[in-house]
Coordinates of C-alpha atoms and ligand atoms in Angstrom, one line a residue:
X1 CA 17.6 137.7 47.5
X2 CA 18.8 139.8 45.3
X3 CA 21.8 142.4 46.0
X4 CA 20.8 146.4 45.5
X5 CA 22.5 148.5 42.8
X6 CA 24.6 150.6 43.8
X7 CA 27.3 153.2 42.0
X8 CA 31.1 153.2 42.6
X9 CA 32.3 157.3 41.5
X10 CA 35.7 157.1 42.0
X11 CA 38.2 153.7 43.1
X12 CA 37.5 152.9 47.2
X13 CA 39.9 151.4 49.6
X14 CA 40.1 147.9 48.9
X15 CA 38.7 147.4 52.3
X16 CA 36.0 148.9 51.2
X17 CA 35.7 147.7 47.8
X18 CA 35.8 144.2 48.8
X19 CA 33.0 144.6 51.2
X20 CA 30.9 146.6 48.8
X21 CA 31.3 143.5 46.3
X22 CA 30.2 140.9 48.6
X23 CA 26.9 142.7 50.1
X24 CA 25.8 145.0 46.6
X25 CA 26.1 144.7 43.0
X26 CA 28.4 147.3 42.2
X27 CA 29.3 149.6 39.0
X28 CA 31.9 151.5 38.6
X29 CA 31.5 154.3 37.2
X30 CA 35.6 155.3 36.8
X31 CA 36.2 152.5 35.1
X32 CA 33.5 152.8 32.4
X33 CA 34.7 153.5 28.8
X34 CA 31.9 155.6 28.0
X35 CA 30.6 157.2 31.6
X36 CA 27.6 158.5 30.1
X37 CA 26.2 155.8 28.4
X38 CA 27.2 153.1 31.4
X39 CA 25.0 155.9 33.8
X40 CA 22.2 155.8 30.7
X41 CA 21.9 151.6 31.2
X42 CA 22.5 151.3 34.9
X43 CA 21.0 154.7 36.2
X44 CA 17.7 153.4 36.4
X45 CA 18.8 150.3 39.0
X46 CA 20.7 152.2 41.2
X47 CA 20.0 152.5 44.7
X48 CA 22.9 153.8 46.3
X49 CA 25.9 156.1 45.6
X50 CA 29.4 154.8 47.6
X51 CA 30.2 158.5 47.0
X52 CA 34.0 160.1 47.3
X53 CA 35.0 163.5 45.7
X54 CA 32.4 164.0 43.0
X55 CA 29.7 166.9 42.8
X56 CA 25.7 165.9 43.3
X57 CA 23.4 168.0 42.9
X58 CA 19.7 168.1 40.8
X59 CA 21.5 167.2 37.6
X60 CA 23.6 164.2 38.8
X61 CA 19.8 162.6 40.8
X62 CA 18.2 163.0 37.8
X63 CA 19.8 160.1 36.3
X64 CA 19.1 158.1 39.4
X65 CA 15.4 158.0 39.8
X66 CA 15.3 155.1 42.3
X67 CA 17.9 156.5 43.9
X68 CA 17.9 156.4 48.1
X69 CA 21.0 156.6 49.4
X70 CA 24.5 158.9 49.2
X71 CA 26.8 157.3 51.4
X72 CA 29.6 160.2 51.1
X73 CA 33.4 159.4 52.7
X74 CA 34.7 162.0 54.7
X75 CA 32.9 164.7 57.1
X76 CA 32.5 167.6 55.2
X77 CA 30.0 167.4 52.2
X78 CA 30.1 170.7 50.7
X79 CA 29.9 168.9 47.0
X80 CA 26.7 167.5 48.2
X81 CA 23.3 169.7 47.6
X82 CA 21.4 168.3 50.8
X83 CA 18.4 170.6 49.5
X84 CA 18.6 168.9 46.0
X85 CA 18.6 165.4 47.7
X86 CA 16.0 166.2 50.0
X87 CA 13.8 167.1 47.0
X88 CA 14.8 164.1 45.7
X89 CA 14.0 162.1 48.7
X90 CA 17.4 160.7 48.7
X91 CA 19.3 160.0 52.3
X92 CA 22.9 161.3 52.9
X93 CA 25.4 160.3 55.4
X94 CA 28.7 161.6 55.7
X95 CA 31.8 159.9 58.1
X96 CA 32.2 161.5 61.1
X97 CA 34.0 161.4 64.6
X98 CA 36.1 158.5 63.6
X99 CA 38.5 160.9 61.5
X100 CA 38.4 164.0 64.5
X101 CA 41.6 163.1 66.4
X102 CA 43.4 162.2 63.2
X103 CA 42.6 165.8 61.8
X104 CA 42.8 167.2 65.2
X105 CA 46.6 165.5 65.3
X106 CA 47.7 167.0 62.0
X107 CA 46.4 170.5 62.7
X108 CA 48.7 170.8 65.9
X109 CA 51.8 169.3 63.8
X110 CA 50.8 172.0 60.7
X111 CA 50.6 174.8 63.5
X112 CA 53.9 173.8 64.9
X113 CA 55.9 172.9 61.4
X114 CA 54.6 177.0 60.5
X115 CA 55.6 178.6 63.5
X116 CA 58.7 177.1 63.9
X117 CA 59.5 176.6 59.8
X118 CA 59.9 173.0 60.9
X119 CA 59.3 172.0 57.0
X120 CA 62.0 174.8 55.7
X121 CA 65.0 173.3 58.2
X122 CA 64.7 169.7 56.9
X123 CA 64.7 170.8 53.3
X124 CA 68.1 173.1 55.0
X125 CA 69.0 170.1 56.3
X126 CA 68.8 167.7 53.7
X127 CA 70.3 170.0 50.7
X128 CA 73.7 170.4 52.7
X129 CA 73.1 173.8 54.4
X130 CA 73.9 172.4 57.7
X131 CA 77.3 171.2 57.1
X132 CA 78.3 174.1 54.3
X133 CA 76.4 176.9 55.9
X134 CA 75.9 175.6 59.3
X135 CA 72.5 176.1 61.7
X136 CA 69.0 176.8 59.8
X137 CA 68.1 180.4 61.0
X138 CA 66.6 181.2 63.8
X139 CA 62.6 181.3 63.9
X140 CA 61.4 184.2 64.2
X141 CA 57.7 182.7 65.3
X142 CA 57.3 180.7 68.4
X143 CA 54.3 179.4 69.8
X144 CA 54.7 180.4 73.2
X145 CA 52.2 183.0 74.1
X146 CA 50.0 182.7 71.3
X147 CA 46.5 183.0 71.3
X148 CA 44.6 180.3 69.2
X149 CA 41.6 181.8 67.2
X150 CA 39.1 179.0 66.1
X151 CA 37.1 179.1 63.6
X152 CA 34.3 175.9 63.6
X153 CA 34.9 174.9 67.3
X154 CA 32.8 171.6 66.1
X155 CA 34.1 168.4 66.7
X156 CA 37.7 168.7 65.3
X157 CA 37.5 172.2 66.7
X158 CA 37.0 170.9 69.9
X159 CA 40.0 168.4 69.6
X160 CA 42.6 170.8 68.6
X161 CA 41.1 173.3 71.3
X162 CA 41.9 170.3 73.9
X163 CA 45.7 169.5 72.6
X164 CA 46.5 173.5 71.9
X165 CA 45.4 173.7 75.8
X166 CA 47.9 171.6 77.0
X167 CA 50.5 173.8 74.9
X168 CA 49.7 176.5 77.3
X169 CA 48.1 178.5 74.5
X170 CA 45.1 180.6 75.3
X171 CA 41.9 179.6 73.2
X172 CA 38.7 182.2 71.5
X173 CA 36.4 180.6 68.8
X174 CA 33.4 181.8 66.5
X175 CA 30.7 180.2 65.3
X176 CA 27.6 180.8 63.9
X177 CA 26.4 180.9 67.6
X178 CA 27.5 181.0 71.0
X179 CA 27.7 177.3 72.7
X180 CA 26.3 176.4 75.6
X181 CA 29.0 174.6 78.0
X182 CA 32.2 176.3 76.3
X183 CA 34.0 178.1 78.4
X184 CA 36.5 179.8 75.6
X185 CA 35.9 183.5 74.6
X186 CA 33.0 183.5 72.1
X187 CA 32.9 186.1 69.3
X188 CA 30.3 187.2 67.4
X189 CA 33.1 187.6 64.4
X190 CA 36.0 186.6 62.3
X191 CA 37.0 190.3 62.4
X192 CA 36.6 190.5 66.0
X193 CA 38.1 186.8 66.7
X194 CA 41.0 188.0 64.2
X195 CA 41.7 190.8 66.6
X196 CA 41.8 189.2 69.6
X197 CA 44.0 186.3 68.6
X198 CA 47.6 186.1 66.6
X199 CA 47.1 182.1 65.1
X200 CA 44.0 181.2 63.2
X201 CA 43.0 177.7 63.4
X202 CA 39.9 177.6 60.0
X203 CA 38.0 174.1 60.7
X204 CA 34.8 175.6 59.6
X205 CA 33.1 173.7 56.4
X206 CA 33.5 174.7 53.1
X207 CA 30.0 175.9 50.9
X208 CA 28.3 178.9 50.1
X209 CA 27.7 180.4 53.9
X210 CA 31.7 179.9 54.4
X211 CA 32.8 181.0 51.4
X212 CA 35.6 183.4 51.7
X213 CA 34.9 184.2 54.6
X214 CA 39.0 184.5 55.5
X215 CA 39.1 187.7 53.6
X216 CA 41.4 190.5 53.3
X217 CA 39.7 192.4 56.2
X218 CA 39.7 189.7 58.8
X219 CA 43.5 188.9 57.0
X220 CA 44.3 192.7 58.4
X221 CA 42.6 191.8 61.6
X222 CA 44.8 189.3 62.3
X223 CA 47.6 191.7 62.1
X224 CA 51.8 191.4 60.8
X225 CA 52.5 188.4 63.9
X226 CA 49.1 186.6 62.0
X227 CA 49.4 182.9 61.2
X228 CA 46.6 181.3 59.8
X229 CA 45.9 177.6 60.0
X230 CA 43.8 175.9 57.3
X231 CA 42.8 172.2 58.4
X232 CA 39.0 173.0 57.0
X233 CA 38.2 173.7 53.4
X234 CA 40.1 176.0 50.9
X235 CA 37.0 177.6 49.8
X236 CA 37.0 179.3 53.2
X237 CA 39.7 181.6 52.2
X238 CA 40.4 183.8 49.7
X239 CA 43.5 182.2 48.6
X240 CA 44.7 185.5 46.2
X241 CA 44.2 187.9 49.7
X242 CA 46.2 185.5 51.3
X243 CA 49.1 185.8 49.1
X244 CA 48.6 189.8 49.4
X245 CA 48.6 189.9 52.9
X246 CA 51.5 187.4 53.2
X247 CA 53.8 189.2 50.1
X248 CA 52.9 192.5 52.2
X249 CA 53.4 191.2 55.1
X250 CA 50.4 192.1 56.5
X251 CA 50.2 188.7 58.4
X252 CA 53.4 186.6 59.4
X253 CA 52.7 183.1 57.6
X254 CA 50.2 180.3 56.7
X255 CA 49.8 176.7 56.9
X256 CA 47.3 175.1 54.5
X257 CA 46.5 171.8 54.3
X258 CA 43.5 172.6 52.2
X259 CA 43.3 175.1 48.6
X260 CA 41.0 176.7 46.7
X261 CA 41.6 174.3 44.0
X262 CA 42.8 170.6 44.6
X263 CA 45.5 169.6 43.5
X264 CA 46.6 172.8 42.5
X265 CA 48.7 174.6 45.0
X266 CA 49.0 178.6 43.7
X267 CA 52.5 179.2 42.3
X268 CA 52.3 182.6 44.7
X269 CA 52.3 180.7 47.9
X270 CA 54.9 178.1 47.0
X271 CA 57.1 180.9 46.6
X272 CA 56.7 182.3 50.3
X273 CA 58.7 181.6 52.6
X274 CA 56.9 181.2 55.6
X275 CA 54.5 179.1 54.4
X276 CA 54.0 175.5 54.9
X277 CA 51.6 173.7 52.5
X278 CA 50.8 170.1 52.8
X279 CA 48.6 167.9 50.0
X280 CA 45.3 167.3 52.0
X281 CA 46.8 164.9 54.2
X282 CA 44.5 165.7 57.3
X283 CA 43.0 162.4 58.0
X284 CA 45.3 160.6 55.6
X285 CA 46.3 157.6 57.7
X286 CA 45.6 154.0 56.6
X287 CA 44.0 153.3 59.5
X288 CA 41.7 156.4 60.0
X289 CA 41.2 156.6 56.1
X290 CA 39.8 152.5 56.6
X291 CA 37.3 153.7 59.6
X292 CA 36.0 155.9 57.4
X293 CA 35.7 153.7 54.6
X294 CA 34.0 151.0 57.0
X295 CA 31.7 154.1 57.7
X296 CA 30.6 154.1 54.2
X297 CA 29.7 150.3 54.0
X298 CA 28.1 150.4 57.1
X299 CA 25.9 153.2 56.5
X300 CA 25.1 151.2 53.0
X301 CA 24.6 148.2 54.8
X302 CA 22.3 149.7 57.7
X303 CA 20.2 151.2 55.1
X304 CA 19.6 148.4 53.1
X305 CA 19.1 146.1 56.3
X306 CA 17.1 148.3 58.8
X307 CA 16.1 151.1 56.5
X308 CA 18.4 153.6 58.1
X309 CA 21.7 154.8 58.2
X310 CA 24.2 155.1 60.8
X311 CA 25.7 158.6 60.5
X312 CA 23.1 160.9 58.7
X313 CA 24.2 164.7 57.9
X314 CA 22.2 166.9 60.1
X315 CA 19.8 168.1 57.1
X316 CA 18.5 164.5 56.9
X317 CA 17.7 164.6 61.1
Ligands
LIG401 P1 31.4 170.0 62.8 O1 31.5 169.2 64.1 O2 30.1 170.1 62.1 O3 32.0 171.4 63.1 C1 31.9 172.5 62.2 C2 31.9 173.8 63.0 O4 31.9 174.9 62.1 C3 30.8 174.0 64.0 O5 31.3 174.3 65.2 C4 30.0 175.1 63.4 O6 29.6 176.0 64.5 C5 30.9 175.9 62.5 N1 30.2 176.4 61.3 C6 29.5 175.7 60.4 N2 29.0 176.5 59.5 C7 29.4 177.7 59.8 C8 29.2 179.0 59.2 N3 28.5 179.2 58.1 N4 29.8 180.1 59.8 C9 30.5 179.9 60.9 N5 30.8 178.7 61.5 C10 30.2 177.7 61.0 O7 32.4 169.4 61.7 P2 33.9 168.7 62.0 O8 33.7 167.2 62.1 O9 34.6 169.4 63.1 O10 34.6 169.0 60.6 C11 34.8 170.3 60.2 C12 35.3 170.5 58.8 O11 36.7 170.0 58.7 C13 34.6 169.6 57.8 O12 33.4 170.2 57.3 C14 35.7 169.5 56.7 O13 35.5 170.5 55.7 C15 37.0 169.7 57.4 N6 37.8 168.5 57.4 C16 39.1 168.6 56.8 C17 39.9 167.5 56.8 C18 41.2 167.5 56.1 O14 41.7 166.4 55.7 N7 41.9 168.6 56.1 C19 39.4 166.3 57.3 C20 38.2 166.2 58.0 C21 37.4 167.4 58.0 P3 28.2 176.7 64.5 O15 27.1 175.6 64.1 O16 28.0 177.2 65.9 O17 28.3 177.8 63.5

């Protein structure tokens, strides 16, 4: 029988590349010398996208009119326009669950390295400062007695919820809606969350409902002992009100593992002090990064096989 088509957009784990070899015939679309005319000759035969990082949308279908799958790596799929692909009749899954502890993990170790400046002493630390100047300074921050504001209590929401519980820190969220079964302190929102909490945990997706939605009001809100948290998507905050609030001291500090945008890091916040930036490292372990790979094939592989996928996004359901 013959293997389906299917398009490679950017280079895969080798995990998953090998796999992808063995069950499809697969093109590569980064490796093409001339993308556009490689999408011209094989656009046509393609069946599936093994999708990571790249923008689709009405434009980018058009060129695949037997197009019937998206299998995208990662969670969130704000790059992907469900309503275009729905028009187009093209399925989309995404890779979740087997990435939420990871994520949940480095969210607590961000909130702690920002509170504490955890980053800042082993940079002291490892220029000198300890044995020519002596201790790093103390932290001004701790997170004793904080109250942790989440924003998307979904399913990484829920997981930092459970390890910040066992920190002893008190817990509020807001969503879109209330959720049945939570017992955390639901607000109708940001603003309101913002004021009833001192740490801002943003998990929420990126897109245009989301979009900076962390803005200079709910920044305020959050008030001159504020820390926010950004283990979600750096569209969700307005990255320049950040800096204001944080240069004004209108909120303490910030710890972003996500920006605005990637791989730019603003030259504004790298000059802050009490900010702790990391390079969108949230689920970047080799062994979470390969579950989520596997996710990819399998999806691939289901859909081909059975005619479904494994892990749909929820506007396919
Ligand atoms: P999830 O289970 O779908 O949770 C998302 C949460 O956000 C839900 O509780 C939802 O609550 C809320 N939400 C969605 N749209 C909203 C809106 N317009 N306004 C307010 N709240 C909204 O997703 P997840 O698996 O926890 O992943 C969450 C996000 O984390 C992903 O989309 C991705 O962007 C990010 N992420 C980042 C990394 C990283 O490396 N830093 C890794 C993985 C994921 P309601 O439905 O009640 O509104």
């Amino acid at each position: 029988m013959q293997k389906p088509d299917i398009l490679m957009t950017k280079p895969m784990l080798p995990v998953v590349e090998e796999q992808l070899d063995e069950a499809f015939t697969v093109h590569r679309l980064h490796a093409a010398e001339d993308p556009d005319a490689m999408l011209a000759e094989v656009g046509p035969k393609v069946r599936g996208i093994a999708l990571s990082w790249a923008e689709v949308n009405d434009a980018f279908l058009a060129k695949f009119p037997n197009l019937e799958i998206v299998s995208s790596f990662g969670v969130g799929y704000d790059h992907v326009d469900t309503d275009a692909c729905l028009r187009a009749k093209v399925m989309v899954t995404h890779t979740p669950d087997v990435l939420t502890d990871e994520v949940a993990d480095t969210a607590i170790g961000l909130m702690i390295m920002t509170v504490r400046e955890l980053g800042q002493a082993e940079t002291w630390l490892r220029d000198g400062n300890w044995t020519k100047k002596g201790g790093y300074p103390l932290s001004q921050a701790t997170l004793q007695g904080r109250t942790l504001g989440i924003f998307g209590l979904g399913r990484i929401g829920k997981a930092i919820a459970k390890r910040a519980e066992s920190f002893g820190l008190k817990i509020a969220y807001y969503g879109r809606s209330q959720q049945a079964g939570v017992d955390y302190p639901y607000h109708a929102s940001l603003v309101s969350l913002a004021e009833a909490c001192d740490t801002l945990m943003v998990v929420a997706p990126g897109g245009a409902e989301t979009q900076h939605a962390v803005n200079a009001e709910v920044l305020s809100a959050l008030g001159p002992n504020g820390i926010v948290i950004n283990i979600g998507r750096g569209s969700v905050i307005d990255e320049a009100a950040l800096a204001d609030a944080l240069e004004s001291g209108t909120i303490y500090g910030a710890g972003l593992d996500v920006f605005e945008q990637e791989p730019c890091t603003p030259e504004r916040l790298m000059k802050l002090p009490r900010v702790t930036l990391l390079p969108h490292v949230g689920s970047a372990s080799q062994a979470t990064r390969n579950a989520m790979g596997q996710l990819v094939v399998d999806n691939l592989k289901s859909w081909f096989e059975t005619g479904k996928p494994l892990t749909a996004v929820p506007e396919m359901k």
